[in-house]
Coordinates of N, CA and C and ligand atoms in Angstrom, one line a residue:
X1 N 0.8 -1.2 0.0 CA 0.0 0.0 0.0 C 0.9 1.3 0.0
X2 N 0.6 2.2 -0.8 CA 1.3 3.5 -0.8 C 1.2 4.2 0.5
X3 N 2.3 4.8 0.9 CA 2.3 5.6 2.2 C 2.9 7.0 1.9
X4 N 3.0 7.8 3.0 CA 3.5 9.2 2.9 C 5.0 9.2 2.6
X5 N 5.7 8.1 3.0 CA 7.1 8.0 2.7 C 7.5 7.5 1.3
X6 N 6.5 7.3 0.5 CA 6.8 6.8 -0.9 C 7.4 7.9 -1.7
X7 N 8.1 7.5 -2.7 CA 8.7 8.4 -3.6 C 7.6 9.0 -4.5
X8 N 8.0 9.9 -5.4 CA 7.1 10.5 -6.3 C 7.6 10.2 -7.7
X9 N 6.6 10.3 -8.7 CA 7.0 10.1 -10.1 C 7.1 11.4 -10.8
X10 N 8.2 11.5 -11.5 CA 8.5 12.8 -12.2 C 8.7 12.4 -13.7
X11 N 7.8 12.9 -14.5 CA 7.9 12.6 -16.0 C 8.5 13.8 -16.7
X12 N 9.5 13.6 -17.6 CA 10.0 14.6 -18.4 C 9.8 14.2 -19.9
X13 N 9.1 15.0 -20.6 CA 8.9 14.8 -22.1 C 9.4 16.0 -22.8
X14 N 9.7 15.8 -24.1 CA 10.0 16.9 -24.9 C 10.1 16.5 -26.4
X15 N 9.9 17.4 -27.3 CA 10.2 17.1 -28.7 C 11.7 16.8 -28.8
X16 N 12.1 16.1 -29.8 CA 13.5 15.7 -30.0 C 14.3 17.0 -30.1
X17 N 15.4 17.1 -29.4 CA 16.4 18.2 -29.6 C 16.2 19.3 -28.5
X18 N 15.3 19.0 -27.5 CA 15.2 20.1 -26.5 C 16.1 19.8 -25.3
X19 N 16.8 18.7 -25.3 CA 17.8 18.5 -24.2 C 17.3 17.7 -23.0
X20 N 16.2 17.0 -23.2 CA 15.6 16.3 -22.0 C 16.5 15.3 -21.4
X21 N 17.2 14.5 -22.2 CA 17.9 13.3 -21.6 C 19.0 13.9 -20.7
X22 N 19.7 15.0 -21.1 CA 20.7 15.6 -20.3 C 20.1 16.0 -19.0
X23 N 19.0 16.6 -19.0 CA 18.3 17.1 -17.8 C 18.0 15.9 -16.9
X24 N 17.4 14.8 -17.4 CA 17.1 13.7 -16.6 C 18.3 13.1 -16.0
X25 N 19.4 13.1 -16.7 CA 20.7 12.6 -16.1 C 21.2 13.5 -15.0
X26 N 21.1 14.8 -15.2 CA 21.5 15.7 -14.1 C 20.6 15.5 -12.9
X27 N 19.3 15.4 -13.1 CA 18.4 15.2 -11.9 C 18.7 13.9 -11.2
X28 N 19.1 12.9 -11.9 CA 19.3 11.6 -11.3 C 20.5 11.6 -10.4
X29 N 21.4 12.6 -10.5 CA 22.6 12.7 -9.6 C 22.2 13.1 -8.2
X30 N 21.0 13.7 -8.1 CA 20.5 14.1 -6.8 C 20.2 12.9 -5.9
X31 N 20.4 13.0 -4.7 CA 20.1 12.0 -3.7 C 18.7 11.5 -3.9
X32 N 18.4 10.3 -3.8 CA 17.1 9.8 -3.8 C 16.3 9.9 -5.1
X33 N 17.0 10.2 -6.2 CA 16.3 10.2 -7.5 C 16.9 9.1 -8.4
X34 N 16.0 8.3 -9.0 CA 16.5 7.2 -9.8 C 15.7 7.2 -11.2
X35 N 16.4 6.9 -12.2 CA 15.8 6.9 -13.6 C 15.1 5.5 -13.8
X36 N 13.9 5.6 -14.3 CA 13.3 4.4 -14.8 C 13.9 3.9 -16.1
X37 N 14.4 2.7 -16.1 CA 15.0 2.2 -17.4 C 13.9 1.6 -18.3
X38 N 13.8 2.1 -19.5 CA 12.8 1.6 -20.4 C 13.2 0.4 -21.2
X39 N 12.3 -0.4 -21.7 CA 12.6 -1.4 -22.7 C 12.3 -0.7 -24.1
X40 N 13.2 -1.1 -25.0 CA 12.9 -0.6 -26.4 C 13.3 -1.7 -27.4
X41 N 12.6 -1.6 -28.6 CA 13.0 -2.4 -29.7 C 14.0 -1.7 -30.6
X42 N 14.3 -0.4 -30.3 CA 15.3 0.3 -31.1 C 16.7 -0.3 -30.9
X43 N 17.5 -0.2 -31.9 CA 18.9 -0.7 -31.8 C 19.7 0.2 -31.0
X44 N 20.7 -0.3 -30.2 CA 21.5 0.6 -29.4 C 22.3 1.5 -30.2
X45 N 22.5 2.7 -29.8 CA 23.5 3.6 -30.4 C 24.9 3.3 -29.9
X46 N 25.9 3.8 -30.6 CA 27.3 3.5 -30.3 C 27.6 3.8 -28.8
X47 N 27.1 4.9 -28.3 CA 27.5 5.3 -26.9 C 26.6 4.7 -25.8
X48 N 25.6 3.9 -26.2 CA 24.6 3.4 -25.2 C 25.0 2.1 -24.5
X49 N 24.6 2.0 -23.3 CA 25.0 0.8 -22.5 C 23.7 0.0 -22.2
X50 N 23.8 -1.3 -22.5 CA 22.7 -2.2 -22.3 C 22.4 -2.2 -20.8
X51 N 21.1 -2.3 -20.4 CA 20.6 -2.3 -19.0 C 20.9 -1.0 -18.2
X52 N 21.4 0.0 -18.9 CA 21.7 1.2 -18.2 C 20.9 2.3 -18.9
X53 N 21.1 2.4 -20.2 CA 20.3 3.4 -21.0 C 19.0 2.8 -21.3
X54 N 18.9 1.6 -21.7 CA 17.7 0.9 -22.1 C 17.9 -0.6 -21.8
X55 N 16.8 -1.4 -21.7 CA 16.8 -2.8 -22.0 C 16.5 -3.0 -23.4
X56 N 17.5 -3.4 -24.2 CA 17.2 -3.6 -25.7 C 16.7 -4.9 -25.9
X57 N 15.5 -5.0 -26.5 CA 14.8 -6.3 -26.7 C 14.3 -6.4 -28.2
X58 N 14.0 -7.6 -28.6 CA 13.4 -7.7 -30.0 C 11.9 -7.5 -29.9
X59 N 11.2 -7.5 -31.0 CA 9.8 -7.2 -31.0 C 9.0 -8.3 -30.4
X60 N 9.5 -9.6 -30.5 CA 8.8 -10.7 -29.9 C 8.7 -10.6 -28.4
X61 N 9.9 -10.3 -27.9 CA 10.0 -10.1 -26.4 C 9.1 -9.0 -25.9
X62 N 9.2 -7.9 -26.7 CA 8.3 -6.7 -26.3 C 6.9 -7.1 -26.3
X63 N 6.4 -7.8 -27.3 CA 5.0 -8.2 -27.4 C 4.6 -9.1 -26.3
X64 N 5.6 -10.0 -25.9 CA 5.3 -10.9 -24.8 C 5.0 -10.1 -23.5
X65 N 5.9 -9.0 -23.3 CA 5.7 -8.2 -22.1 C 4.4 -7.5 -22.2
X66 N 3.9 -7.1 -23.4 CA 2.6 -6.4 -23.5 C 1.5 -7.4 -23.1
X67 N 1.6 -8.6 -23.7 CA 0.6 -9.7 -23.5 C 0.5 -10.0 -22.0
X68 N 1.7 -10.1 -21.3 CA 1.7 -10.4 -19.9 C 1.4 -9.2 -19.0
X69 N 1.0 -8.1 -19.6 CA 0.6 -6.9 -18.9 C 1.6 -6.4 -17.9
X70 N 2.9 -6.5 -18.4 CA 4.0 -6.0 -17.5 C 4.2 -4.5 -17.6
X71 N 3.7 -3.9 -18.6 CA 4.0 -2.4 -18.8 C 3.0 -1.5 -18.0
X72 N 3.6 -0.5 -17.4 CA 2.9 0.6 -16.8 C 2.4 1.5 -18.0
X73 N 3.2 1.6 -19.0 CA 2.8 2.3 -20.2 C 3.8 1.8 -21.3
X74 N 3.3 1.9 -22.5 CA 4.2 1.7 -23.7 C 3.6 2.4 -24.9
X75 N 4.5 2.7 -25.9 CA 4.1 3.4 -27.1 C 5.0 3.1 -28.2
X76 N 4.5 3.4 -29.4 CA 5.4 3.3 -30.6 C 5.8 4.8 -30.8
X77 N 7.1 5.0 -30.9 CA 7.7 6.3 -31.1 C 8.6 6.2 -32.3
X78 N 8.4 7.0 -33.3 CA 9.0 6.9 -34.6 C 8.7 5.4 -35.1
X79 N 9.7 4.6 -35.3 CA 9.3 3.2 -35.8 C 9.5 2.1 -34.7
X80 N 9.8 2.5 -33.5 CA 10.1 1.5 -32.5 C 9.2 1.6 -31.3
X81 N 9.1 0.4 -30.6 CA 8.4 0.4 -29.4 C 9.2 0.8 -28.2
X82 N 8.6 1.5 -27.2 CA 9.3 1.9 -26.0 C 8.3 1.6 -24.9
X83 N 8.8 1.1 -23.7 CA 7.8 0.9 -22.6 C 8.5 0.9 -21.3
X84 N 7.7 1.1 -20.2 CA 8.1 1.1 -18.8 C 7.5 0.0 -18.1
X85 N 8.3 -1.0 -17.6 CA 7.7 -2.1 -16.9 C 7.3 -1.6 -15.4
X86 N 6.2 -2.2 -15.0 CA 5.6 -1.7 -13.7 C 6.4 -2.0 -12.5
X87 N 6.8 -3.3 -12.4 CA 7.4 -3.7 -11.1 C 8.6 -2.9 -10.6
X88 N 9.6 -2.7 -11.4 CA 10.7 -1.9 -10.9 C 10.4 -0.5 -10.4
X89 N 9.4 0.1 -11.1 CA 9.0 1.4 -10.7 C 8.3 1.4 -9.3
X90 N 7.4 0.5 -9.2 CA 6.6 0.4 -7.9 C 7.6 0.1 -6.7
X91 N 8.5 -0.8 -7.0 CA 9.5 -1.2 -6.0 C 10.3 0.1 -5.5
X92 N 10.8 0.8 -6.5 CA 11.5 2.1 -6.2 C 10.7 3.0 -5.4
X93 N 9.4 3.2 -5.8 CA 8.6 4.2 -5.1 C 8.3 3.8 -3.7
X94 N 8.1 2.4 -3.5 CA 7.8 1.9 -2.2 C 9.0 2.1 -1.2
X95 N 10.2 2.1 -1.9 CA 11.4 2.3 -1.1 C 11.7 3.8 -0.8
X96 N 10.8 4.7 -1.3 CA 11.0 6.1 -1.0 C 11.8 6.8 -2.1
X97 N 12.1 6.1 -3.2 CA 12.9 6.8 -4.2 C 12.0 7.6 -5.1
X98 N 12.5 8.7 -5.6 CA 11.7 9.5 -6.6 C 12.2 9.0 -8.0
X99 N 11.2 8.6 -8.8 CA 11.5 8.0 -10.1 C 11.3 9.0 -11.2
X100 N 12.4 9.1 -12.0 CA 12.4 9.9 -13.2 C 12.1 9.1 -14.5
X101 N 11.1 9.7 -15.2 CA 10.7 9.0 -16.5 C 11.1 9.9 -17.7
X102 N 11.9 9.4 -18.6 CA 12.2 10.1 -19.8 C 11.4 9.4 -20.9
X103 N 10.1 9.9 -21.0 CA 9.2 9.2 -21.9 C 8.4 10.2 -22.7
X104 N 7.8 9.8 -23.8 CA 7.1 10.7 -24.7 C 5.7 11.0 -24.2
X105 N 5.0 11.9 -24.9 CA 3.6 12.4 -24.4 C 2.6 11.2 -24.3
X106 N 2.8 10.2 -25.2 CA 1.8 9.1 -25.1 C 2.0 8.3 -23.8
X107 N 3.2 8.1 -23.4 CA 3.5 7.4 -22.1 C 3.0 8.3 -21.0
X108 N 3.3 9.6 -21.1 CA 2.9 10.5 -20.0 C 1.4 10.5 -19.8
X109 N 0.7 10.5 -20.9 CA -0.8 10.4 -20.8 C -1.3 9.1 -20.2
X110 N -0.6 8.0 -20.5 CA -1.0 6.7 -20.0 C -0.8 6.7 -18.5
X111 N 0.4 7.1 -18.0 CA 0.7 7.1 -16.6 C -0.3 8.0 -15.8
X112 N -0.6 9.2 -16.4 CA -1.6 10.1 -15.8 C -3.0 9.4 -15.7
X113 N -3.4 8.7 -16.7 CA -4.7 8.1 -16.7 C -4.8 6.9 -15.8
X114 N -3.6 6.3 -15.4 CA -3.7 5.2 -14.4 C -4.1 5.7 -13.0
X115 N -3.9 6.9 -12.8 CA -4.2 7.5 -11.4 C -3.7 6.6 -10.3
X116 N -2.4 6.4 -10.3 CA -1.8 5.6 -9.2 C -1.8 6.4 -7.9
X117 N -1.6 5.7 -6.8 CA -1.7 6.4 -5.5 C -0.4 7.2 -5.2
X118 N 0.5 7.3 -6.2 CA 1.8 8.0 -5.9 C 1.7 9.4 -6.6
X119 N 2.4 10.3 -6.0 CA 2.3 11.7 -6.5 C 3.0 11.7 -7.9
X120 N 2.5 12.4 -8.8 CA 3.0 12.5 -10.2 C 3.2 14.0 -10.6
X121 N 4.4 14.3 -11.1 CA 4.6 15.7 -11.6 C 5.1 15.5 -13.0
X122 N 4.5 16.2 -14.0 CA 4.9 16.1 -15.4 C 5.5 17.4 -15.9
X123 N 6.6 17.3 -16.6 CA 7.3 18.4 -17.2 C 7.4 18.2 -18.7
X124 N 7.2 19.3 -19.4 CA 7.4 19.3 -20.9 C 8.5 20.3 -21.2
X125 N 9.6 19.9 -21.8 CA 10.7 20.8 -22.0 C 10.7 21.3 -23.5
X126 N 10.9 22.6 -23.6 CA 10.8 23.3 -24.9 C 12.2 23.9 -25.3
X127 N 12.5 24.0 -26.5 CA 13.7 24.7 -26.9 C 13.4 26.2 -26.9
X128 N 14.5 27.1 -26.8 CA 14.2 28.5 -26.7 C 13.6 29.1 -28.0
X129 N 14.0 28.5 -29.2 CA 13.4 29.1 -30.4 C 13.5 28.0 -31.5
X130 N 12.8 28.2 -32.6 CA 12.9 27.3 -33.7 C 14.3 27.2 -34.3
X131 N 15.0 28.4 -34.4 CA 16.3 28.5 -34.9 C 17.3 27.6 -34.1
X132 N 17.2 27.7 -32.8 CA 18.1 27.0 -31.9 C 17.8 25.5 -32.1
X133 N 16.5 25.1 -32.1 CA 16.2 23.7 -32.3 C 16.7 23.2 -33.6
X134 N 16.6 23.9 -34.7 CA 17.1 23.4 -36.0 C 18.6 23.2 -35.9
X135 N 19.2 24.2 -35.3 CA 20.7 24.1 -35.1 C 21.1 22.8 -34.4
X136 N 20.3 22.6 -33.3 CA 20.6 21.4 -32.4 C 20.4 20.1 -33.2
X137 N 19.4 20.1 -34.1 CA 19.0 18.9 -34.8 C 19.9 18.7 -36.1
X138 N 20.5 19.8 -36.5 CA 21.2 19.7 -37.8 C 22.7 19.2 -37.6
X139 N 23.1 18.7 -38.7 CA 24.6 18.4 -38.9 C 25.0 18.9 -40.2
X140 N 26.2 18.8 -40.5 CA 26.7 19.4 -41.8 C 26.2 18.7 -43.0
X141 N 26.2 17.4 -43.1 CA 25.9 16.8 -44.4 C 24.4 16.8 -44.6
X142 N 24.1 16.6 -45.9 CA 22.7 16.8 -46.4 C 21.8 15.8 -45.8
X143 N 22.3 14.5 -45.6 CA 21.4 13.5 -45.1 C 20.9 13.9 -43.7
X144 N 21.8 14.4 -42.9 CA 21.4 14.8 -41.6 C 20.5 16.0 -41.6
X145 N 20.7 16.9 -42.6 CA 19.8 18.1 -42.8 C 18.4 17.6 -43.1
X146 N 18.3 16.6 -43.9 CA 16.9 16.1 -44.2 C 16.3 15.5 -42.9
X147 N 17.1 14.8 -42.1 CA 16.5 14.2 -40.9 C 16.1 15.4 -40.0
X148 N 16.9 16.4 -39.9 CA 16.6 17.6 -39.1 C 15.3 18.2 -39.5
X149 N 15.1 18.3 -40.9 CA 13.8 18.9 -41.4 C 12.6 18.0 -41.0
X150 N 12.8 16.7 -41.1 CA 11.7 15.8 -40.7 C 11.4 15.9 -39.2
X151 N 12.4 16.0 -38.4 CA 12.2 16.2 -36.9 C 11.6 17.5 -36.6
X152 N 11.9 18.5 -37.4 CA 11.2 19.8 -37.2 C 9.7 19.7 -37.4
X153 N 9.3 18.9 -38.5 CA 7.9 18.7 -38.7 C 7.3 18.0 -37.6
X154 N 8.0 17.0 -37.1 CA 7.5 16.2 -35.9 C 7.3 17.1 -34.7
X155 N 8.3 18.0 -34.6 CA 8.3 19.0 -33.5 C 6.9 19.7 -33.5
X156 N 6.5 20.2 -34.6 CA 5.3 21.0 -34.7 C 4.1 20.2 -34.2
X157 N 4.1 18.9 -34.4 CA 3.0 18.0 -34.0 C 3.2 17.8 -32.5
X158 N 4.4 17.4 -32.0 CA 4.6 17.1 -30.6 C 4.3 18.2 -29.7
X159 N 4.7 19.4 -30.1 CA 4.7 20.6 -29.2 C 3.2 20.9 -28.7
X160 N 2.2 20.4 -29.5 CA 0.8 20.7 -29.2 C 0.4 20.0 -27.9
X161 N 1.2 19.0 -27.4 CA 0.8 18.3 -26.2 C 1.3 19.0 -24.9
X162 N 1.9 20.2 -25.1 CA 2.4 20.9 -23.9 C 1.2 21.1 -22.9
X163 N 0.1 21.3 -23.4 CA -1.1 21.7 -22.6 C -1.5 20.6 -21.5
X164 N -1.1 19.4 -21.8 CA -1.5 18.3 -20.8 C -0.5 18.1 -19.7
X165 N 0.6 18.9 -19.7 CA 1.6 18.8 -18.6 C 1.4 19.7 -17.5
X166 N 1.9 19.4 -16.3 CA 1.8 20.3 -15.1 C 2.7 21.5 -15.4
X167 N 3.9 21.3 -15.9 CA 4.8 22.5 -16.1 C 5.5 22.3 -17.4
X168 N 5.7 23.5 -18.1 CA 6.5 23.5 -19.3 C 7.7 24.4 -19.0
X169 N 8.9 23.9 -19.3 CA 10.1 24.7 -19.0 C 10.9 24.9 -20.3
X170 N 11.5 26.1 -20.5 CA 12.2 26.4 -21.7 C 13.7 26.1 -21.4
X171 N 14.3 25.3 -22.2 CA 15.7 25.0 -22.0 C 16.6 25.9 -22.9
X172 N 16.8 27.1 -22.4 CA 17.7 28.0 -23.0 C 19.2 27.8 -22.5
X173 N 19.2 27.6 -21.2 CA 20.5 27.4 -20.5 C 20.3 26.2 -19.6
X174 N 21.1 25.2 -19.8 CA 20.9 23.9 -19.1 C 20.9 24.1 -17.6
X175 N 21.8 24.8 -17.0 CA 21.9 25.0 -15.6 C 20.6 25.6 -15.0
X176 N 20.2 26.7 -15.7 CA 19.0 27.4 -15.3 C 17.7 26.5 -15.4
X177 N 17.7 25.8 -16.5 CA 16.5 24.9 -16.7 C 16.4 23.8 -15.6
X178 N 17.6 23.3 -15.4 CA 17.7 22.2 -14.4 C 17.2 22.8 -13.0
X179 N 17.8 24.0 -12.6 CA 17.4 24.6 -11.3 C 15.9 24.8 -11.3
X180 N 15.3 25.3 -12.4 CA 13.9 25.6 -12.4 C 13.1 24.3 -12.1
X181 N 13.5 23.3 -12.8 CA 12.7 22.0 -12.6 C 12.9 21.5 -11.2
X182 N 14.1 21.6 -10.7 CA 14.4 21.1 -9.4 C 13.6 21.9 -8.3
X183 N 13.6 23.2 -8.5 CA 12.8 24.0 -7.6 C 11.3 23.8 -7.6
X184 N 10.8 23.5 -8.8 CA 9.4 23.2 -8.9 C 9.1 21.8 -8.3
X185 N 10.0 20.9 -8.4 CA 9.8 19.6 -7.7 C 9.7 19.8 -6.2
X186 N 10.7 20.5 -5.7 CA 10.8 20.8 -4.3 C 9.5 21.5 -3.8
X187 N 9.1 22.5 -4.6 CA 7.8 23.3 -4.2 C 6.6 22.3 -4.2
X188 N 6.6 21.4 -5.1 CA 5.4 20.4 -5.2 C 5.5 19.6 -3.9
X189 N 6.7 19.1 -3.6 CA 6.8 18.2 -2.4 C 6.4 18.8 -1.1
X190 N 6.8 20.1 -0.9 CA 6.5 20.8 0.4 C 5.2 21.6 0.2
X191 N 4.6 21.5 -0.9 CA 3.4 22.3 -1.2 C 3.7 23.8 -1.1
X192 N 4.8 24.2 -1.5 CA 5.2 25.6 -1.5 C 4.7 26.4 -2.7
X193 N 5.1 27.7 -2.8 CA 4.7 28.5 -3.9 C 5.5 28.2 -5.2
X194 N 4.9 28.2 -6.3 CA 5.6 27.8 -7.5 C 5.8 29.0 -8.5
X195 N 7.1 29.1 -8.9 CA 7.4 30.1 -9.8 C 7.1 29.6 -11.3
X196 N 5.9 29.9 -11.7 CA 5.5 29.4 -13.0 C 4.5 30.3 -13.7
X197 N 4.7 30.7 -14.9 CA 3.9 31.7 -15.6 C 3.3 31.0 -16.9
X198 N 2.1 30.5 -16.8 CA 1.6 29.7 -17.9 C 1.3 30.6 -19.2
X199 N 0.9 31.8 -19.0 CA 0.7 32.7 -20.1 C 1.9 32.9 -20.9
X200 N 3.1 33.1 -20.2 CA 4.3 33.3 -20.9 C 4.6 32.0 -21.7
X201 N 4.4 30.9 -21.2 CA 4.6 29.6 -21.9 C 3.7 29.5 -23.2
X202 N 2.5 29.9 -23.0 CA 1.5 29.9 -24.1 C 2.0 30.8 -25.3
X203 N 2.5 32.0 -24.9 CA 3.1 32.9 -25.9 C 4.3 32.3 -26.6
X204 N 5.1 31.6 -25.8 CA 6.3 31.0 -26.3 C 6.0 29.9 -27.3
X205 N 5.0 29.1 -27.0 CA 4.5 28.0 -27.9 C 4.0 28.6 -29.2
X206 N 3.3 29.7 -29.1 CA 2.7 30.4 -30.3 C 3.9 30.8 -31.2
X207 N 4.9 31.4 -30.6 CA 6.1 31.8 -31.4 C 6.8 30.6 -32.1
X208 N 6.9 29.5 -31.3 CA 7.5 28.3 -31.8 C 6.8 27.7 -33.0
X209 N 5.4 27.9 -33.0 CA 4.6 27.2 -34.0 C 4.1 28.2 -35.1
X210 N 4.6 29.4 -35.0 CA 4.1 30.4 -36.0 C 4.9 30.3 -37.3
Ligands
5GP1 P1 15.4 7.7 -28.2 O1 15.2 6.7 -29.2 O2 15.9 9.0 -28.7 O3 16.2 7.3 -27.0 O4 13.9 8.1 -27.6 C1 12.9 8.5 -28.5 C2 11.7 8.9 -27.7 O5 11.1 7.8 -27.0 C3 12.0 10.0 -26.7 O6 11.0 11.0 -26.7 C4 11.9 9.3 -25.3 O7 11.5 10.1 -24.3 C5 10.8 8.2 -25.7 N1 10.9 7.1 -24.7 C6 11.9 6.5 -24.2 N2 11.6 5.5 -23.4 C7 10.2 5.5 -23.4 C8 9.2 4.7 -22.7 O8 9.5 3.8 -22.0 N3 7.9 5.0 -23.0 C9 7.6 5.9 -23.9 N4 6.2 6.2 -24.0 N5 8.5 6.7 -24.5 C10 9.8 6.5 -24.3

């Protein structure tokens, strides 16, 4: 049974290129914060470590996990499946650990709709401008430029989900963005006042999508 000493769930989502993974890694360095490790059918990238960045599995194994109802949430993102298994998350929360989820808006929606007895705070991270995002997504050769353009189109669709999150934070400066998220988490935990201006965010999203 959940108690007051349980950890809380903290979701960070963002369109590709907003710097979310770096933020999750920074937050996980804090005492008592742990990252939820997802399963994915995506192939590992050169710098990724099995069982640390992801549990890399094939589609058959992933579908077995779906069938056995092991996922707290799962979704298809681009062309691959991604999902969070329930048991490790609940174990961490019951031990008082705060669990960080680096998942997309589909997963965030599913966790929200589960209405678990654990506190949940959701963050959506945005880039400072379309120009900066394009720069972050681009590389010099043409192939990567095409991928960047494709991701920009995806961005315009993904950004519309900002409205379903508790907080939207702009990642202009990594340190400042991290501090803002951490302060909002602390304020939520102690029920303190929150430094958050939703109208400013709405205007920012309008600029990003105009
Ligand atoms: P990447 O392939 O770049 O690591 O991740 C692609 C997208 O999938 C990111 O937006 C990431 O947040 C999302 N993602 C990673 N793990 C999960 C998961 O377990 N569930 C869901 N719904 N999305 C995930």
